[in-house]
GROMACS .gro file of C-alpha atoms in nm:
model
  260
    1UNK     CA    1  -2.445  -8.774   4.356
    2UNK     CA    2  -2.586  -8.422   4.380
    3UNK     CA    3  -2.303  -8.315   4.612
    4UNK     CA    4  -2.046  -8.468   4.379
    5UNK     CA    5  -2.197  -8.285   4.083
    6UNK     CA    6  -2.183  -7.957   4.273
    7UNK     CA    7  -1.816  -8.017   4.363
    8UNK     CA    8  -1.744  -8.096   3.998
    9UNK     CA    9  -1.910  -7.777   3.882
   10UNK     CA   10  -1.714  -7.574   4.137
   11UNK     CA   11  -1.384  -7.727   4.024
   12UNK     CA   12  -1.468  -7.659   3.658
   13UNK     CA   13  -1.557  -7.300   3.736
   14UNK     CA   14  -1.229  -7.254   3.926
   15UNK     CA   15  -1.033  -7.396   3.635
   16UNK     CA   16  -1.207  -7.158   3.394
   17UNK     CA   17  -1.128  -6.862   3.616
   18UNK     CA   18  -0.762  -6.963   3.659
   19UNK     CA   19  -0.698  -6.982   3.286
   20UNK     CA   20  -0.829  -6.632   3.211
   21UNK     CA   21  -0.605  -6.355   3.341
   22UNK     CA   22  -0.773  -6.017   3.386
   23UNK     CA   23  -0.689  -5.765   3.115
   24UNK     CA   24  -0.518  -5.537   3.367
   25UNK     CA   25  -0.255  -5.803   3.444
   26UNK     CA   26  -0.153  -5.863   3.084
   27UNK     CA   27   0.214  -5.769   3.030
   28UNK     CA   28   0.327  -5.493   2.796
   29UNK     CA   29   0.625  -5.637   2.617
   30UNK     CA   30   0.680  -5.504   2.267
   31UNK     CA   31   0.579  -5.258   1.998
   32UNK     CA   32   0.413  -5.265   1.657
   33UNK     CA   33   0.600  -4.992   1.471
   34UNK     CA   34   0.277  -4.794   1.428
   35UNK     CA   35   0.382  -4.451   1.554
   36UNK     CA   36   0.119  -4.297   1.781
   37UNK     CA   37   0.246  -3.942   1.772
   38UNK     CA   38   0.548  -3.723   1.712
   39UNK     CA   39   0.688  -3.570   2.028
   40UNK     CA   40   0.943  -3.293   2.076
   41UNK     CA   41   1.274  -3.318   2.256
   42UNK     CA   42   1.277  -3.085   2.557
   43UNK     CA   43   1.632  -3.162   2.662
   44UNK     CA   44   1.913  -3.415   2.630
   45UNK     CA   45   2.168  -3.363   2.901
   46UNK     CA   46   2.418  -3.537   3.124
   47UNK     CA   47   2.319  -3.525   3.488
   48UNK     CA   48   2.556  -3.560   3.781
   49UNK     CA   49   2.292  -3.602   4.052
   50UNK     CA   50   2.151  -3.945   3.963
   51UNK     CA   51   2.087  -4.176   4.258
   52UNK     CA   52   2.236  -4.519   4.198
   53UNK     CA   53   2.121  -4.859   4.322
   54UNK     CA   54   2.349  -4.849   4.628
   55UNK     CA   55   2.241  -4.502   4.736
   56UNK     CA   56   2.545  -4.323   4.598
   57UNK     CA   57   2.527  -4.040   4.346
   58UNK     CA   58   2.653  -4.084   3.991
   59UNK     CA   59   2.626  -3.933   3.645
   60UNK     CA   60   2.427  -4.035   3.339
   61UNK     CA   61   2.233  -3.906   3.040
   62UNK     CA   62   1.865  -3.819   3.055
   63UNK     CA   63   1.626  -3.740   2.771
   64UNK     CA   64   1.312  -3.532   2.827
   65UNK     CA   65   1.037  -3.547   2.564
   66UNK     CA   66   0.702  -3.370   2.537
   67UNK     CA   67   0.412  -3.583   2.416
   68UNK     CA   68   0.044  -3.633   2.489
   69UNK     CA   69  -0.105  -3.958   2.359
   70UNK     CA   70   0.173  -4.177   2.496
   71UNK     CA   71   0.115  -4.049   2.849
   72UNK     CA   72  -0.241  -4.182   2.852
   73UNK     CA   73  -0.221  -4.464   3.104
   74UNK     CA   74   0.150  -4.404   3.169
   75UNK     CA   75   0.308  -4.508   3.498
   76UNK     CA   76   0.655  -4.467   3.636
   77UNK     CA   77   0.858  -4.757   3.498
   78UNK     CA   78   0.644  -4.813   3.188
   79UNK     CA   79   0.799  -4.847   2.842
   80UNK     CA   80   0.777  -4.593   2.560
   81UNK     CA   81   0.960  -4.627   2.229
   82UNK     CA   82   1.140  -4.308   2.124
   83UNK     CA   83   1.255  -4.328   1.759
   84UNK     CA   84   1.220  -4.703   1.793
   85UNK     CA   85   1.424  -4.734   2.114
   86UNK     CA   86   1.245  -4.903   2.403
   87UNK     CA   87   1.303  -4.680   2.706
   88UNK     CA   88   1.187  -4.679   3.067
   89UNK     CA   89   0.995  -4.378   3.192
   90UNK     CA   90   1.163  -4.263   3.513
   91UNK     CA   91   0.944  -3.958   3.567
   92UNK     CA   92   0.657  -3.777   3.394
   93UNK     CA   93   0.425  -3.481   3.437
   94UNK     CA   94   0.083  -3.547   3.287
   95UNK     CA   95  -0.001  -3.178   3.310
   96UNK     CA   96   0.285  -3.056   3.091
   97UNK     CA   97   0.309  -3.376   2.886
   98UNK     CA   98   0.681  -3.411   2.955
   99UNK     CA   99   0.833  -3.747   3.042
  100UNK     CA  100   1.193  -3.839   3.118
  101UNK     CA  101   1.393  -4.148   3.032
  102UNK     CA  102   1.746  -4.256   3.116
  103UNK     CA  103   1.992  -4.338   2.837
  104UNK     CA  104   2.244  -4.615   2.900
  105UNK     CA  105   2.590  -4.598   2.738
  106UNK     CA  106   2.484  -4.878   2.498
  107UNK     CA  107   2.187  -4.666   2.385
  108UNK     CA  108   2.410  -4.365   2.328
  109UNK     CA  109   2.653  -4.574   2.121
  110UNK     CA  110   2.411  -4.780   1.915
  111UNK     CA  111   2.126  -4.536   1.837
  112UNK     CA  112   2.069  -4.179   1.723
  113UNK     CA  113   1.956  -4.078   2.072
  114UNK     CA  114   2.282  -3.901   2.151
  115UNK     CA  115   2.407  -3.540   2.156
  116UNK     CA  116   2.569  -3.576   1.813
  117UNK     CA  117   2.239  -3.656   1.642
  118UNK     CA  118   1.963  -3.515   1.864
  119UNK     CA  119   1.894  -3.173   2.017
  120UNK     CA  120   1.617  -2.981   2.189
  121UNK     CA  121   1.329  -2.909   1.953
  122UNK     CA  122   1.383  -3.214   1.733
  123UNK     CA  123   1.080  -3.431   1.653
  124UNK     CA  124   1.084  -3.795   1.761
  125UNK     CA  125   0.851  -4.088   1.694
  126UNK     CA  126   0.664  -4.213   2.001
  127UNK     CA  127   0.477  -4.537   2.068
  128UNK     CA  128   0.352  -4.701   2.385
  129UNK     CA  129   0.419  -5.070   2.445
  130UNK     CA  130   0.142  -5.302   2.325
  131UNK     CA  131  -0.080  -5.499   2.560
  132UNK     CA  132  -0.045  -5.873   2.499
  133UNK     CA  133  -0.398  -5.891   2.356
  134UNK     CA  134  -0.368  -5.570   2.153
  135UNK     CA  135  -0.403  -5.539   1.776
  136UNK     CA  136  -0.071  -5.533   1.591
  137UNK     CA  137  -0.111  -5.339   1.266
  138UNK     CA  138   0.265  -5.340   1.197
  139UNK     CA  139   0.507  -5.617   1.293
  140UNK     CA  140   0.684  -5.744   1.603
  141UNK     CA  141   0.916  -5.459   1.703
  142UNK     CA  142   1.120  -5.510   2.019
  143UNK     CA  143   1.256  -5.160   2.049
  144UNK     CA  144   1.608  -5.308   2.051
  145UNK     CA  145   1.788  -5.111   1.781
  146UNK     CA  146   2.052  -5.307   1.589
  147UNK     CA  147   2.238  -5.011   1.441
  148UNK     CA  148   2.200  -4.671   1.282
  149UNK     CA  149   2.170  -4.627   0.907
  150UNK     CA  150   2.229  -4.324   0.689
  151UNK     CA  151   1.966  -4.165   0.469
  152UNK     CA  152   2.096  -4.172   0.111
  153UNK     CA  153   1.804  -4.005  -0.066
  154UNK     CA  154   1.440  -3.902  -0.027
  155UNK     CA  155   1.271  -3.875  -0.368
  156UNK     CA  156   0.906  -3.779  -0.430
  157UNK     CA  157   0.713  -4.030  -0.640
  158UNK     CA  158   0.360  -3.903  -0.695
  159UNK     CA  159   0.218  -3.840  -0.348
  160UNK     CA  160   0.460  -4.092  -0.199
  161UNK     CA  161   0.822  -4.063  -0.093
  162UNK     CA  162   1.089  -4.310  -0.207
  163UNK     CA  163   1.358  -4.342   0.061
  164UNK     CA  164   1.696  -4.515   0.030
  165UNK     CA  165   1.897  -4.604   0.340
  166UNK     CA  166   2.254  -4.730   0.372
  167UNK     CA  167   2.284  -4.991   0.646
  168UNK     CA  168   2.582  -5.165   0.806
  169UNK     CA  169   2.683  -5.475   0.607
  170UNK     CA  170   2.641  -5.691   0.915
  171UNK     CA  171   2.268  -5.608   0.914
  172UNK     CA  172   2.201  -5.659   0.543
  173UNK     CA  173   2.159  -6.037   0.571
  174UNK     CA  174   1.839  -5.978   0.770
  175UNK     CA  175   1.692  -5.733   0.519
  176UNK     CA  176   1.496  -5.890   0.232
  177UNK     CA  177   1.264  -5.750  -0.037
  178UNK     CA  178   0.905  -5.724   0.091
  179UNK     CA  179   1.022  -5.804   0.442
  180UNK     CA  180   0.971  -5.592   0.753
  181UNK     CA  181   1.211  -5.340   0.901
  182UNK     CA  182   1.169  -5.073   1.168
  183UNK     CA  183   1.319  -4.734   1.076
  184UNK     CA  184   1.318  -4.485   1.364
  185UNK     CA  185   1.052  -4.711   1.513
  186UNK     CA  186   0.826  -4.704   1.204
  187UNK     CA  187   0.716  -5.044   1.071
  188UNK     CA  188   0.795  -5.045   0.699
  189UNK     CA  189   0.795  -5.283   0.405
  190UNK     CA  190   1.128  -5.314   0.224
  191UNK     CA  191   1.097  -5.240  -0.150
  192UNK     CA  192   1.439  -5.313  -0.301
  193UNK     CA  193   1.768  -5.435  -0.160
  194UNK     CA  194   2.113  -5.370  -0.308
  195UNK     CA  195   2.346  -5.600  -0.119
  196UNK     CA  196   2.653  -5.481  -0.309
  197UNK     CA  197   2.589  -5.120  -0.213
  198UNK     CA  198   2.458  -5.217   0.134
  199UNK     CA  199   2.136  -5.020   0.081
  200UNK     CA  200   1.763  -5.084   0.091
  201UNK     CA  201   1.458  -4.874   0.003
  202UNK     CA  202   1.101  -4.823   0.118
  203UNK     CA  203   0.811  -4.592   0.034
  204UNK     CA  204   0.603  -4.363   0.253
  205UNK     CA  205   0.247  -4.281   0.153
  206UNK     CA  206   0.114  -3.930   0.210
  207UNK     CA  207  -0.051  -4.014   0.543
  208UNK     CA  208   0.262  -4.173   0.686
  209UNK     CA  209   0.473  -3.876   0.576
  210UNK     CA  210   0.259  -3.652   0.796
  211UNK     CA  211   0.286  -3.873   1.105
  212UNK     CA  212   0.651  -3.985   1.130
  213UNK     CA  213   0.983  -3.802   1.153
  214UNK     CA  214   1.161  -3.954   0.851
  215UNK     CA  215   1.042  -3.695   0.592
  216UNK     CA  216   1.166  -3.417   0.821
  217UNK     CA  217   1.520  -3.546   0.784
  218UNK     CA  218   1.759  -3.497   0.492
  219UNK     CA  219   2.019  -3.713   0.318
  220UNK     CA  220   2.319  -3.778   0.539
  221UNK     CA  221   2.127  -3.788   0.866
  222UNK     CA  222   2.090  -4.107   1.068
  223UNK     CA  223   1.795  -4.335   1.138
  224UNK     CA  224   1.762  -4.618   1.389
  225UNK     CA  225   1.732  -4.964   1.233
  226UNK     CA  226   1.584  -5.280   1.381
  227UNK     CA  227   1.570  -5.587   1.158
  228UNK     CA  228   1.282  -5.833   1.186
  229UNK     CA  229   1.358  -6.047   1.492
  230UNK     CA  230   1.205  -6.358   1.332
  231UNK     CA  231   1.494  -6.375   1.085
  232UNK     CA  232   1.743  -6.366   1.371
  233UNK     CA  233   1.572  -6.653   1.550
  234UNK     CA  234   1.563  -6.859   1.230
  235UNK     CA  235   1.934  -6.800   1.177
  236UNK     CA  236   2.013  -6.901   1.534
  237UNK     CA  237   1.795  -7.212   1.515
  238UNK     CA  238   1.964  -7.327   1.195
  239UNK     CA  239   2.317  -7.244   1.309
  240UNK     CA  240   2.392  -7.595   1.437
  241UNK     CA  241   2.252  -7.761   1.126
  242UNK     CA  242   2.440  -7.523   0.896
  243UNK     CA  243   2.767  -7.606   1.070
  244UNK     CA  244   2.708  -7.982   1.031
  245UNK     CA  245   2.615  -7.944   0.663
  246UNK     CA  246   2.925  -7.733   0.602
  247UNK     CA  247   3.141  -7.998   0.769
  248UNK     CA  248   2.988  -8.275   0.555
  249UNK     CA  249   3.031  -8.074   0.237
  250UNK     CA  250   3.392  -8.007   0.327
  251UNK     CA  251   3.446  -8.379   0.383
  252UNK     CA  252   3.258  -8.523   0.085
  253UNK     CA  253   3.247  -8.226  -0.151
  254UNK     CA  254   2.954  -7.993  -0.218
  255UNK     CA  255   2.660  -8.152  -0.394
  256UNK     CA  256   2.773  -8.509  -0.325
  257UNK     CA  257   2.529  -8.789  -0.239
  258UNK     CA  258   2.608  -8.934   0.100
  259UNK     CA  259   2.586  -9.311   0.163
  260UNK     CA  260   2.676  -9.531   0.454
   0.00000   0.00000   0.00000
């Protein structure tokens, strides 16, 4: 009996150990929209000496940014959000604070990280990826920008700043009053929504104004937009049901009571 009890205790201890992963192994998968610092663009250039997967040399765009906080604990291949865009660090120099990221054609097309909107010296929002057990003081931000919006107005209101953004109509269905949205990677609460005008608004308190890039921009400039991913999953989950309801309404008439 004593030996059996000892074996049982050993098995229980093993099970406890196997269900608790060490903190170092926890994955870094997403962001919170709480900007850690504003960095400065060092360069945004097309390179023709990039080594490709098969050993050949090709061309591509590379962005170099100077930061400090986001390089604490950085490794080659880690993720850093730049203006809300999740990017892979391909190289960094902890001494100078400069890190480099590659920009895929999709990133150039869909975000404001392109030569038409960004140049050396511009400020950018920076955030490291969250550890799985980290505190999220914003909302679930993937770093997968949906589209760019256009700043319509920035109006002081007391010590706060009232900002209106025009978004693509295809994105408006995911934007709701008092819901979340990431603007240039900043987690914000939507104030008002004007679906007819395809605009939404939010406010920045004094502290936030000093720590993100939005107030440094003017009307007409672009911002990266990422709608709350939860709304997208809800829409996808209900898609099948919505199609069946639409088919029944088309067959029996909207508002009818169905009977068999």
